[in-house]
Amino acid sequence: MRILHYYDQHNELQAHYVHLLEETMSGSAELATSSSLQEVRQQLSSRHFDLLHIHGCWSQRYAKAASVAHRYGTRVIITPHGELEPWVLKDREWQEKLPKTLLYQRRTIEQAYVVIAMGKMETECLHKLGWNPRIETVHNALITHSISREEMTRQLFVIYQRVMDSDQLSLMSPEKRDLLFLLLKAGVCSNREWLESQRNSMHNGELKIDNYDYTGSSKMGVQANQNSQFPILNSQFPIVNDRDWRQYFIYARDEQVEDLLRRGLRVLNITAPYMDVSGVESYFPTGYEQPKSIASVIGNQYATETERLLATFRHLQHLIQHNRMSVCHLLELEKEIREHEIDEALLAETLQENRLLRLAQRLMGMLQRLTGFEEGMMPVAAIDDNETTRIETMITKHLAI
């Protein structure tokens, strides 16, 4: 884990605090410190940092540093060091604090992964302020004997790890995302028929599935069982190590698709290391609600498959309108289509009558994008337009803060 601390060098307590962290955390993380905005920009642009930990508030330099971090995919943590407590906010409120709040301070706090308070009173003040619900309390060992320096560092590192265990999809490379959705697709198909149907794509000893190539000769890529009929060992995909598997399983847990991921591994005969991520803590966006399956909401009492799919698309429309649609809903839709006989002409007519046809076509386009859903399986033709892109953004950023 690579962490950059940004602080005010003229604030002796902040400087001492950051240097203490640099000393006590050096063995468990790679740390860098800076008190210059120009240096922060240079460091963030020249190498990747997982986290930017900002110490203090109210200086526009902090807001600019946070903005640069967001641009480079670095997650932001803020320790206000008491600067958001009521008596500070009231000091020159109309002349200084209110304009800064309206311009940038509130937004910077809202967009932080977590805000770290240094005591019970500060924690209560931050909750009352209501700018960010993700608040942690870690006492400052420099000003209280209630915590040791080692324990303070340990608690901070737990928070850092929790930040890095959040929104796993945004941390994955495009290749690893592709592999993740390939595994989920295999889980949706539930058996080898999907693989068998691709045999006609065999060429020069390689198996092409959708747009992916698989060969049994490469030593790169995902490790499959040697007795697998379709070993997935391809240099297109980077080696999947324990950290990658951890990301996969945390993501699958948070998106309610862990069963599909494990089923996909079984279907493709891939052995993943044992991962129990049930106790891993993550942060979630403000207002986040754990996704519920479509079936649990609309029920199962439908006379025909057309009626069931009509109810499904209505519910998906509701989720999209409220920015609540996630990957699990999309995969549940594909599974429903694969497992049932559908009167395509009747379904298209029914969807048209209920003003849901364009939505259904865009969802087919979305499935085609993420899972390579075959055109021949689609009950309605796919549409790939700006609205399809918006839905994709909603789904892939479902857990983003």
Short mmCIF file of N, CA, C and O in Angstrom, two decimals, residues 55-175:
data_model
loop_
_atom_site.label_atom_id
_atom_site.label_comp_id
_atom_site.label_asym_id
_atom_site.label_seq_id
_atom_site.Cartn_x
_atom_site.Cartn_y
_atom_site.Cartn_z
N HIS A 55 -4.29 16.32 5.96
CA HIS A 55 -4.37 16.72 7.36
C HIS A 55 -4.73 18.20 7.43
O HIS A 55 -3.95 19.07 7.01
N GLY A 56 -5.94 18.49 7.98
CA GLY A 56 -6.39 19.86 8.10
C GLY A 56 -7.46 20.22 7.10
O GLY A 56 -7.82 19.44 6.21
N CYS A 57 -8.03 21.43 7.27
CA CYS A 57 -9.11 21.92 6.40
C CYS A 57 -8.88 23.39 6.07
O CYS A 57 -7.91 24.00 6.50
N TRP A 58 -9.81 23.93 5.29
CA TRP A 58 -9.99 25.35 5.01
C TRP A 58 -9.00 25.94 4.02
O TRP A 58 -9.35 26.90 3.33
N SER A 59 -7.83 25.40 3.87
CA SER A 59 -6.95 25.91 2.82
C SER A 59 -7.40 25.34 1.47
O SER A 59 -7.68 24.14 1.34
N GLN A 60 -7.50 26.22 0.48
CA GLN A 60 -7.91 25.77 -0.84
C GLN A 60 -6.91 24.78 -1.43
O GLN A 60 -7.24 23.98 -2.30
N ARG A 61 -5.68 24.80 -0.93
CA ARG A 61 -4.66 23.85 -1.41
C ARG A 61 -5.09 22.42 -1.16
O ARG A 61 -4.82 21.51 -1.95
N TYR A 62 -5.78 22.19 -0.03
CA TYR A 62 -6.24 20.83 0.28
C TYR A 62 -7.29 20.37 -0.72
O TYR A 62 -7.29 19.22 -1.16
N ALA A 63 -8.22 21.27 -1.04
CA ALA A 63 -9.25 20.93 -2.02
C ALA A 63 -8.64 20.64 -3.38
O ALA A 63 -9.06 19.70 -4.08
N LYS A 64 -7.64 21.43 -3.77
CA LYS A 64 -6.98 21.19 -5.05
C LYS A 64 -6.22 19.87 -5.04
O LYS A 64 -6.22 19.14 -6.05
N ALA A 65 -5.59 19.55 -3.92
CA ALA A 65 -4.87 18.27 -3.82
C ALA A 65 -5.84 17.11 -3.93
O ALA A 65 -5.55 16.11 -4.60
N ALA A 66 -7.00 17.22 -3.28
CA ALA A 66 -8.02 16.16 -3.37
C ALA A 66 -8.49 16.00 -4.80
O ALA A 66 -8.70 14.87 -5.29
N SER A 67 -8.68 17.11 -5.50
CA SER A 67 -9.12 17.05 -6.90
C SER A 67 -8.09 16.34 -7.78
O SER A 67 -8.44 15.53 -8.63
N VAL A 68 -6.82 16.64 -7.57
CA VAL A 68 -5.75 15.97 -8.33
C VAL A 68 -5.75 14.47 -8.02
O VAL A 68 -5.60 13.64 -8.93
N ALA A 69 -5.93 14.13 -6.76
CA ALA A 69 -5.94 12.71 -6.37
C ALA A 69 -7.07 11.97 -7.06
O ALA A 69 -6.89 10.86 -7.59
N HIS A 70 -8.26 12.56 -7.09
CA HIS A 70 -9.39 11.93 -7.77
C HIS A 70 -9.07 11.70 -9.25
O HIS A 70 -9.44 10.67 -9.81
N ARG A 71 -8.39 12.65 -9.85
CA ARG A 71 -8.07 12.55 -11.28
C ARG A 71 -7.17 11.35 -11.56
O ARG A 71 -7.28 10.70 -12.60
N TYR A 72 -6.27 11.04 -10.61
CA TYR A 72 -5.32 9.95 -10.82
C TYR A 72 -5.75 8.65 -10.14
O TYR A 72 -4.96 7.71 -10.06
N GLY A 73 -6.98 8.59 -9.69
CA GLY A 73 -7.47 7.35 -9.10
C GLY A 73 -6.92 7.06 -7.72
O GLY A 73 -6.89 5.90 -7.29
N THR A 74 -6.48 8.09 -7.01
CA THR A 74 -5.99 7.95 -5.64
C THR A 74 -7.12 8.28 -4.67
O THR A 74 -7.79 9.31 -4.82
N ARG A 75 -7.35 7.45 -3.69
CA ARG A 75 -8.46 7.64 -2.76
C ARG A 75 -8.06 8.61 -1.65
O ARG A 75 -6.92 8.59 -1.19
N VAL A 76 -9.01 9.43 -1.24
CA VAL A 76 -8.72 10.52 -0.32
C VAL A 76 -9.29 10.25 1.07
O VAL A 76 -10.44 9.84 1.22
N ILE A 77 -8.44 10.46 2.08
CA ILE A 77 -8.83 10.40 3.48
C ILE A 77 -8.51 11.76 4.10
O ILE A 77 -7.49 12.36 3.77
N ILE A 78 -9.37 12.24 4.97
CA ILE A 78 -9.14 13.54 5.59
C ILE A 78 -9.19 13.44 7.10
O ILE A 78 -10.13 12.85 7.66
N THR A 79 -8.18 13.98 7.76
CA THR A 79 -8.18 14.17 9.21
C THR A 79 -8.24 15.67 9.45
O THR A 79 -7.26 16.38 9.19
N PRO A 80 -9.38 16.20 9.92
CA PRO A 80 -9.52 17.65 10.07
C PRO A 80 -8.67 18.25 11.18
O PRO A 80 -8.47 19.46 11.21
N HIS A 81 -8.20 17.42 12.12
CA HIS A 81 -7.42 17.92 13.27
C HIS A 81 -8.20 18.99 14.03
O HIS A 81 -7.65 20.03 14.41
N GLY A 82 -9.50 18.74 14.22
CA GLY A 82 -10.34 19.64 15.01
C GLY A 82 -10.83 20.87 14.28
O GLY A 82 -11.57 21.68 14.86
N GLU A 83 -10.50 21.04 13.01
CA GLU A 83 -10.83 22.27 12.30
C GLU A 83 -12.26 22.33 11.79
O GLU A 83 -12.65 23.31 11.14
N LEU A 84 -13.06 21.30 12.06
CA LEU A 84 -14.48 21.34 11.70
C LEU A 84 -15.38 21.38 12.94
O LEU A 84 -16.58 21.17 12.85
N GLU A 85 -14.79 21.65 14.09
CA GLU A 85 -15.59 21.73 15.31
C GLU A 85 -16.31 23.08 15.35
O GLU A 85 -15.89 24.06 14.72
N PRO A 86 -17.44 23.17 16.08
CA PRO A 86 -18.32 24.34 16.02
C PRO A 86 -17.63 25.67 16.27
O PRO A 86 -17.89 26.65 15.58
N TRP A 87 -16.75 25.72 17.27
CA TRP A 87 -16.11 27.01 17.59
C TRP A 87 -15.17 27.47 16.49
O TRP A 87 -14.95 28.66 16.31
N VAL A 88 -14.64 26.50 15.72
CA VAL A 88 -13.80 26.87 14.58
C VAL A 88 -14.68 27.37 13.43
O VAL A 88 -14.36 28.36 12.76
N LEU A 89 -15.80 26.67 13.21
CA LEU A 89 -16.71 27.07 12.13
C LEU A 89 -17.28 28.46 12.37
O LEU A 89 -17.51 29.22 11.43
N LYS A 90 -17.52 28.82 13.64
CA LYS A 90 -18.12 30.12 13.96
C LYS A 90 -17.11 31.25 13.89
O LYS A 90 -17.48 32.42 13.77
N ASP A 91 -15.84 30.92 13.96
CA ASP A 91 -14.81 31.95 13.91
C ASP A 91 -14.77 32.56 12.50
O ASP A 91 -14.49 31.89 11.51
N ARG A 92 -15.07 33.86 12.42
CA ARG A 92 -15.13 34.58 11.15
C ARG A 92 -16.02 33.84 10.14
O ARG A 92 -15.69 33.74 8.95
N GLU A 93 -17.16 33.31 10.63
CA GLU A 93 -18.03 32.48 9.79
C GLU A 93 -18.47 33.20 8.53
O GLU A 93 -18.35 32.67 7.41
N TRP A 94 -19.01 34.41 8.69
CA TRP A 94 -19.57 35.08 7.52
C TRP A 94 -18.48 35.61 6.59
O TRP A 94 -18.64 35.63 5.38
N GLN A 95 -17.37 36.03 7.18
CA GLN A 95 -16.32 36.62 6.34
C GLN A 95 -15.47 35.58 5.63
O GLN A 95 -14.92 35.83 4.57
N GLU A 96 -15.35 34.39 6.22
CA GLU A 96 -14.40 33.43 5.68
C GLU A 96 -14.97 32.03 5.52
O GLU A 96 -14.96 31.45 4.44
N LYS A 97 -15.48 31.43 6.61
CA LYS A 97 -15.84 30.02 6.58
C LYS A 97 -17.01 29.73 5.64
O LYS A 97 -16.99 28.72 4.91
N LEU A 98 -18.06 30.57 5.68
CA LEU A 98 -19.22 30.29 4.84
C LEU A 98 -18.88 30.32 3.35
O LEU A 98 -19.24 29.39 2.62
N PRO A 99 -18.17 31.35 2.85
CA PRO A 99 -17.79 31.32 1.43
C PRO A 99 -16.96 30.10 1.06
O PRO A 99 -17.15 29.50 0.00
N LYS A 100 -16.01 29.72 1.94
CA LYS A 100 -15.17 28.55 1.64
C LYS A 100 -16.01 27.27 1.65
O LYS A 100 -15.78 26.37 0.84
N THR A 101 -16.97 27.21 2.57
CA THR A 101 -17.85 26.04 2.62
C THR A 101 -18.62 25.91 1.32
O THR A 101 -18.72 24.83 0.72
N LEU A 102 -19.18 27.01 0.86
CA LEU A 102 -19.97 27.00 -0.37
C LEU A 102 -19.12 26.71 -1.58
O LEU A 102 -19.58 26.07 -2.54
N LEU A 103 -17.87 27.17 -1.56
CA LEU A 103 -17.01 27.02 -2.73
C LEU A 103 -16.39 25.63 -2.85
O LEU A 103 -16.36 25.03 -3.92
N TYR A 104 -15.86 25.10 -1.74
CA TYR A 104 -15.11 23.85 -1.90
C TYR A 104 -15.03 22.97 -0.66
O TYR A 104 -14.88 21.75 -0.79
N GLN A 105 -15.10 23.50 0.56
CA GLN A 105 -14.78 22.69 1.72
C GLN A 105 -15.76 21.54 1.92
O GLN A 105 -15.37 20.40 2.14
N ARG A 106 -17.06 21.83 1.84
CA ARG A 106 -18.04 20.78 2.05
C ARG A 106 -17.90 19.68 1.01
O ARG A 106 -17.94 18.49 1.33
N ARG A 107 -17.74 20.07 -0.25
CA ARG A 107 -17.62 19.08 -1.33
C ARG A 107 -16.39 18.20 -1.12
O ARG A 107 -16.44 16.99 -1.35
N THR A 108 -15.28 18.78 -0.68
CA THR A 108 -14.06 18.01 -0.44
C THR A 108 -14.29 16.97 0.65
O THR A 108 -13.85 15.81 0.52
N ILE A 109 -14.97 17.35 1.71
CA ILE A 109 -15.27 16.41 2.79
C ILE A 109 -16.23 15.33 2.32
O ILE A 109 -16.06 14.14 2.61
N GLU A 110 -17.25 15.72 1.57
CA GLU A 110 -18.24 14.76 1.08
C GLU A 110 -17.62 13.69 0.20
O GLU A 110 -18.02 12.52 0.23
N GLN A 111 -16.62 14.06 -0.60
CA GLN A 111 -16.03 13.13 -1.56
C GLN A 111 -14.92 12.28 -0.96
O GLN A 111 -14.41 11.38 -1.63
N ALA A 112 -14.54 12.54 0.28
CA ALA A 112 -13.51 11.73 0.93
C ALA A 112 -14.05 10.34 1.24
O ALA A 112 -15.24 10.18 1.54
N TYR A 113 -13.19 9.35 1.15
CA TYR A 113 -13.61 8.00 1.50
C TYR A 113 -14.00 7.92 2.96
O TYR A 113 -14.95 7.23 3.34
N VAL A 114 -13.24 8.61 3.81
CA VAL A 114 -13.52 8.57 5.24
C VAL A 114 -12.92 9.82 5.88
O VAL A 114 -11.93 10.37 5.39
N VAL A 115 -13.56 10.28 6.94
CA VAL A 115 -13.06 11.41 7.73
C VAL A 115 -12.68 10.86 9.10
O VAL A 115 -13.48 10.17 9.74
N ILE A 116 -11.47 11.16 9.54
CA ILE A 116 -10.96 10.61 10.79
C ILE A 116 -10.96 11.68 11.87
O ILE A 116 -10.26 12.70 11.75
N ALA A 117 -11.74 11.46 12.91
CA ALA A 117 -11.76 12.36 14.06
C ALA A 117 -10.76 11.86 15.09
O ALA A 117 -10.35 10.70 15.08
N MET A 118 -10.40 12.76 16.02
CA MET A 118 -9.39 12.41 17.02
C MET A 118 -9.96 12.30 18.43
O MET A 118 -9.20 12.21 19.39
N GLY A 119 -11.27 12.32 18.55
CA GLY A 119 -11.88 12.19 19.87
C GLY A 119 -13.39 12.12 19.76
O GLY A 119 -13.98 12.38 18.70
N LYS A 120 -14.04 11.76 20.86
CA LYS A 120 -15.48 11.59 20.88
C LYS A 120 -16.21 12.88 20.53
O LYS A 120 -17.18 12.87 19.75
N MET A 121 -15.76 14.00 21.08
CA MET A 121 -16.44 15.28 20.83
C MET A 121 -16.35 15.67 19.36
O MET A 121 -17.34 16.09 18.75
N GLU A 122 -15.17 15.48 18.76
CA GLU A 122 -15.02 15.82 17.35
C GLU A 122 -15.88 14.89 16.49
O GLU A 122 -16.48 15.33 15.49
N THR A 123 -15.96 13.62 16.85
CA THR A 123 -16.79 12.67 16.13
C THR A 123 -18.25 13.11 16.15
O THR A 123 -18.94 13.10 15.11
N GLU A 124 -18.74 13.50 17.31
CA GLU A 124 -20.13 13.97 17.43
C GLU A 124 -20.37 15.21 16.59
O GLU A 124 -21.41 15.34 15.94
N CYS A 125 -19.41 16.12 16.59
CA CYS A 125 -19.54 17.33 15.79
C CYS A 125 -19.61 17.00 14.29
O CYS A 125 -20.41 17.60 13.55
N LEU A 126 -18.79 16.06 13.84
CA LEU A 126 -18.79 15.68 12.43
C LEU A 126 -20.11 15.02 12.03
O LEU A 126 -20.62 15.24 10.93
N HIS A 127 -20.66 14.20 12.92
CA HIS A 127 -21.96 13.58 12.64
C HIS A 127 -23.05 14.64 12.55
O HIS A 127 -23.92 14.58 11.67
N LYS A 128 -23.02 15.63 13.44
CA LYS A 128 -24.02 16.70 13.40
C LYS A 128 -23.87 17.54 12.14
O LYS A 128 -24.86 18.01 11.57
N LEU A 129 -22.64 17.74 11.72
CA LEU A 129 -22.39 18.51 10.51
C LEU A 129 -23.01 17.81 9.30
O LEU A 129 -23.57 18.46 8.41
N GLY A 130 -22.91 16.47 9.25
CA GLY A 130 -23.60 15.68 8.24
C GLY A 130 -23.01 15.74 6.85
O GLY A 130 -23.67 15.36 5.88
N TRP A 131 -21.77 16.16 6.71
CA TRP A 131 -21.18 16.25 5.39
C TRP A 131 -20.71 14.90 4.86
O TRP A 131 -20.65 14.68 3.66
N ASN A 132 -20.36 13.99 5.75
CA ASN A 132 -19.87 12.68 5.34
C ASN A 132 -20.22 11.68 6.44
O ASN A 132 -19.81 11.87 7.59
N PRO A 133 -20.98 10.62 6.12
CA PRO A 133 -21.37 9.66 7.16
C PRO A 133 -20.26 8.67 7.53
O PRO A 133 -20.36 7.96 8.52
N ARG A 134 -19.19 8.64 6.72
CA ARG A 134 -18.12 7.68 6.95
C ARG A 134 -17.08 8.33 7.88
O ARG A 134 -16.10 8.93 7.42
N ILE A 135 -17.32 8.21 9.17
CA ILE A 135 -16.48 8.86 10.18
C ILE A 135 -15.87 7.81 11.09
O ILE A 135 -16.58 6.93 11.59
N GLU A 136 -14.58 7.88 11.28
CA GLU A 136 -13.87 7.00 12.19
C GLU A 136 -13.19 7.83 13.27
O GLU A 136 -12.88 9.00 13.07
N THR A 137 -12.97 7.20 14.42
CA THR A 137 -12.32 7.89 15.53
C THR A 137 -11.01 7.18 15.89
O THR A 137 -11.01 5.99 16.19
N VAL A 138 -9.92 7.92 15.82
CA VAL A 138 -8.61 7.42 16.23
C VAL A 138 -7.96 8.51 17.07
O VAL A 138 -7.65 9.59 16.57
N HIS A 139 -7.77 8.23 18.34
CA HIS A 139 -7.19 9.23 19.24
C HIS A 139 -5.75 9.54 18.85
O HIS A 139 -5.04 8.69 18.31
N ASN A 140 -5.34 10.76 19.14
CA ASN A 140 -4.00 11.23 18.81
C ASN A 140 -3.06 10.94 19.98
O ASN A 140 -3.20 11.52 21.06
N ALA A 141 -2.13 10.05 19.76
CA ALA A 141 -1.21 9.65 20.84
C ALA A 141 -0.30 10.79 21.28
O ALA A 141 0.33 10.71 22.35
N LEU A 142 -0.22 11.86 20.52
CA LEU A 142 0.62 13.00 20.89
C LEU A 142 -0.03 13.87 21.96
O LEU A 142 0.67 14.62 22.64
N ILE A 143 -1.37 13.78 22.07
CA ILE A 143 -2.05 14.67 23.01
C ILE A 143 -2.85 13.92 24.07
O ILE A 143 -3.50 14.55 24.90
N THR A 144 -2.85 12.60 24.04
CA THR A 144 -3.55 11.83 25.05
C THR A 144 -2.79 10.56 25.37
O THR A 144 -2.13 9.98 24.49
N HIS A 145 -2.89 10.12 26.64
CA HIS A 145 -2.25 8.87 27.06
C HIS A 145 -3.21 7.68 26.95
O HIS A 145 -2.85 6.58 27.34
N SER A 146 -4.41 7.92 26.43
CA SER A 146 -5.40 6.84 26.33
C SER A 146 -5.07 5.86 25.22
O SER A 146 -5.71 4.81 25.11
N ILE A 147 -4.09 6.18 24.40
CA ILE A 147 -3.72 5.31 23.29
C ILE A 147 -2.21 5.39 23.08
O ILE A 147 -1.61 6.45 23.21
N SER A 148 -1.61 4.26 22.76
CA SER A 148 -0.17 4.25 22.47
C SER A 148 0.06 4.63 21.01
O SER A 148 -0.85 4.58 20.17
N ARG A 149 1.28 4.98 20.71
CA ARG A 149 1.61 5.33 19.33
C ARG A 149 1.41 4.13 18.41
O ARG A 149 0.93 4.26 17.28
N GLU A 150 1.77 2.95 18.91
CA GLU A 150 1.63 1.73 18.10
C GLU A 150 0.16 1.41 17.82
O GLU A 150 -0.22 1.04 16.71
N GLU A 151 -0.69 1.58 18.86
CA GLU A 151 -2.11 1.29 18.68
C GLU A 151 -2.75 2.32 17.75
O GLU A 151 -3.61 1.98 16.94
N MET A 152 -2.36 3.56 17.86
CA MET A 152 -2.88 4.59 16.96
C MET A 152 -2.54 4.25 15.51
O MET A 152 -3.40 4.32 14.62
N THR A 153 -1.31 3.84 15.29
CA THR A 153 -0.88 3.47 13.94
C THR A 153 -1.65 2.25 13.44
O THR A 153 -2.07 2.21 12.28
N ARG A 154 -1.84 1.28 14.32
CA ARG A 154 -2.58 0.07 13.93
C ARG A 154 -4.00 0.42 13.51
O ARG A 154 -4.51 -0.07 12.49
N GLN A 155 -4.67 1.27 14.30
CA GLN A 155 -6.05 1.65 13.98
C GLN A 155 -6.13 2.41 12.66
O GLN A 155 -7.05 2.21 11.86
N LEU A 156 -5.16 3.27 12.41
CA LEU A 156 -5.14 3.99 11.14
C LEU A 156 -4.93 3.04 9.97
O LEU A 156 -5.58 3.17 8.92
N PHE A 157 -4.06 2.05 10.15
CA PHE A 157 -3.81 1.11 9.07
C PHE A 157 -5.06 0.27 8.77
O PHE A 157 -5.33 -0.05 7.61
N VAL A 158 -5.83 -0.07 9.80
CA VAL A 158 -7.09 -0.79 9.59
C VAL A 158 -8.03 0.04 8.73
O VAL A 158 -8.70 -0.48 7.82
N ILE A 159 -8.08 1.34 8.97
CA ILE A 159 -8.91 2.24 8.16
C ILE A 159 -8.39 2.29 6.73
O ILE A 159 -9.17 2.22 5.77
N TYR A 160 -7.08 2.41 6.58
CA TYR A 160 -6.49 2.42 5.23
C TYR A 160 -6.88 1.14 4.47
O TYR A 160 -7.24 1.19 3.30
N GLN A 161 -6.78 0.00 5.15
CA GLN A 161 -7.10 -1.26 4.49
C GLN A 161 -8.57 -1.32 4.13
O GLN A 161 -8.96 -1.82 3.06
N ARG A 162 -9.43 -0.79 5.00
CA ARG A 162 -10.87 -0.78 4.71
C ARG A 162 -11.17 0.08 3.48
O ARG A 162 -12.02 -0.28 2.66
N VAL A 163 -10.47 1.20 3.35
CA VAL A 163 -10.64 2.02 2.16
C VAL A 163 -10.26 1.24 0.91
O VAL A 163 -10.96 1.26 -0.11
N MET A 164 -9.15 0.51 0.99
CA MET A 164 -8.69 -0.26 -0.16
C MET A 164 -9.53 -1.52 -0.41
O MET A 164 -9.43 -2.13 -1.47
N ASP A 165 -10.35 -1.90 0.56
CA ASP A 165 -11.26 -3.04 0.39
C ASP A 165 -12.64 -2.58 -0.09
O ASP A 165 -13.59 -3.36 -0.08
N SER A 166 -12.75 -1.32 -0.49
CA SER A 166 -14.02 -0.77 -0.96
C SER A 166 -13.99 -0.60 -2.48
O SER A 166 -12.94 -0.41 -3.07
N ASP A 167 -15.18 -0.71 -3.10
CA ASP A 167 -15.33 -0.48 -4.55
C ASP A 167 -14.21 -1.15 -5.34
O ASP A 167 -13.39 -0.50 -5.99
N GLN A 168 -14.18 -2.46 -5.29
CA GLN A 168 -13.08 -3.22 -5.89
C GLN A 168 -13.00 -3.10 -7.40
O GLN A 168 -11.92 -3.17 -7.98
N LEU A 169 -14.13 -2.92 -8.06
CA LEU A 169 -14.12 -2.89 -9.53
C LEU A 169 -13.25 -1.76 -10.07
O LEU A 169 -12.55 -1.93 -11.06
N SER A 170 -13.27 -0.61 -9.41
CA SER A 170 -12.49 0.53 -9.90
C SER A 170 -10.99 0.32 -9.72
O SER A 170 -10.19 1.03 -10.31
N LEU A 171 -10.59 -0.67 -8.92
CA LEU A 171 -9.17 -0.96 -8.70
C LEU A 171 -8.63 -1.98 -9.70
O LEU A 171 -7.42 -2.20 -9.77
N MET A 172 -9.51 -2.60 -10.47
CA MET A 172 -9.09 -3.66 -11.39
C MET A 172 -8.68 -3.09 -12.73
O MET A 172 -9.27 -2.13 -13.22
N SER A 173 -7.67 -3.72 -13.33
CA SER A 173 -7.30 -3.37 -14.70
C SER A 173 -8.40 -3.84 -15.65
O SER A 173 -9.21 -4.71 -15.29
N PRO A 174 -8.47 -3.28 -16.87
CA PRO A 174 -9.48 -3.74 -17.83
C PRO A 174 -9.42 -5.24 -18.07
O PRO A 174 -10.47 -5.89 -18.21
N GLU A 175 -8.21 -5.81 -18.10
CA GLU A 175 -8.09 -7.25 -18.34
C GLU A 175 -8.69 -8.06 -17.19
O GLU A 175 -9.35 -9.07 -17.42
#
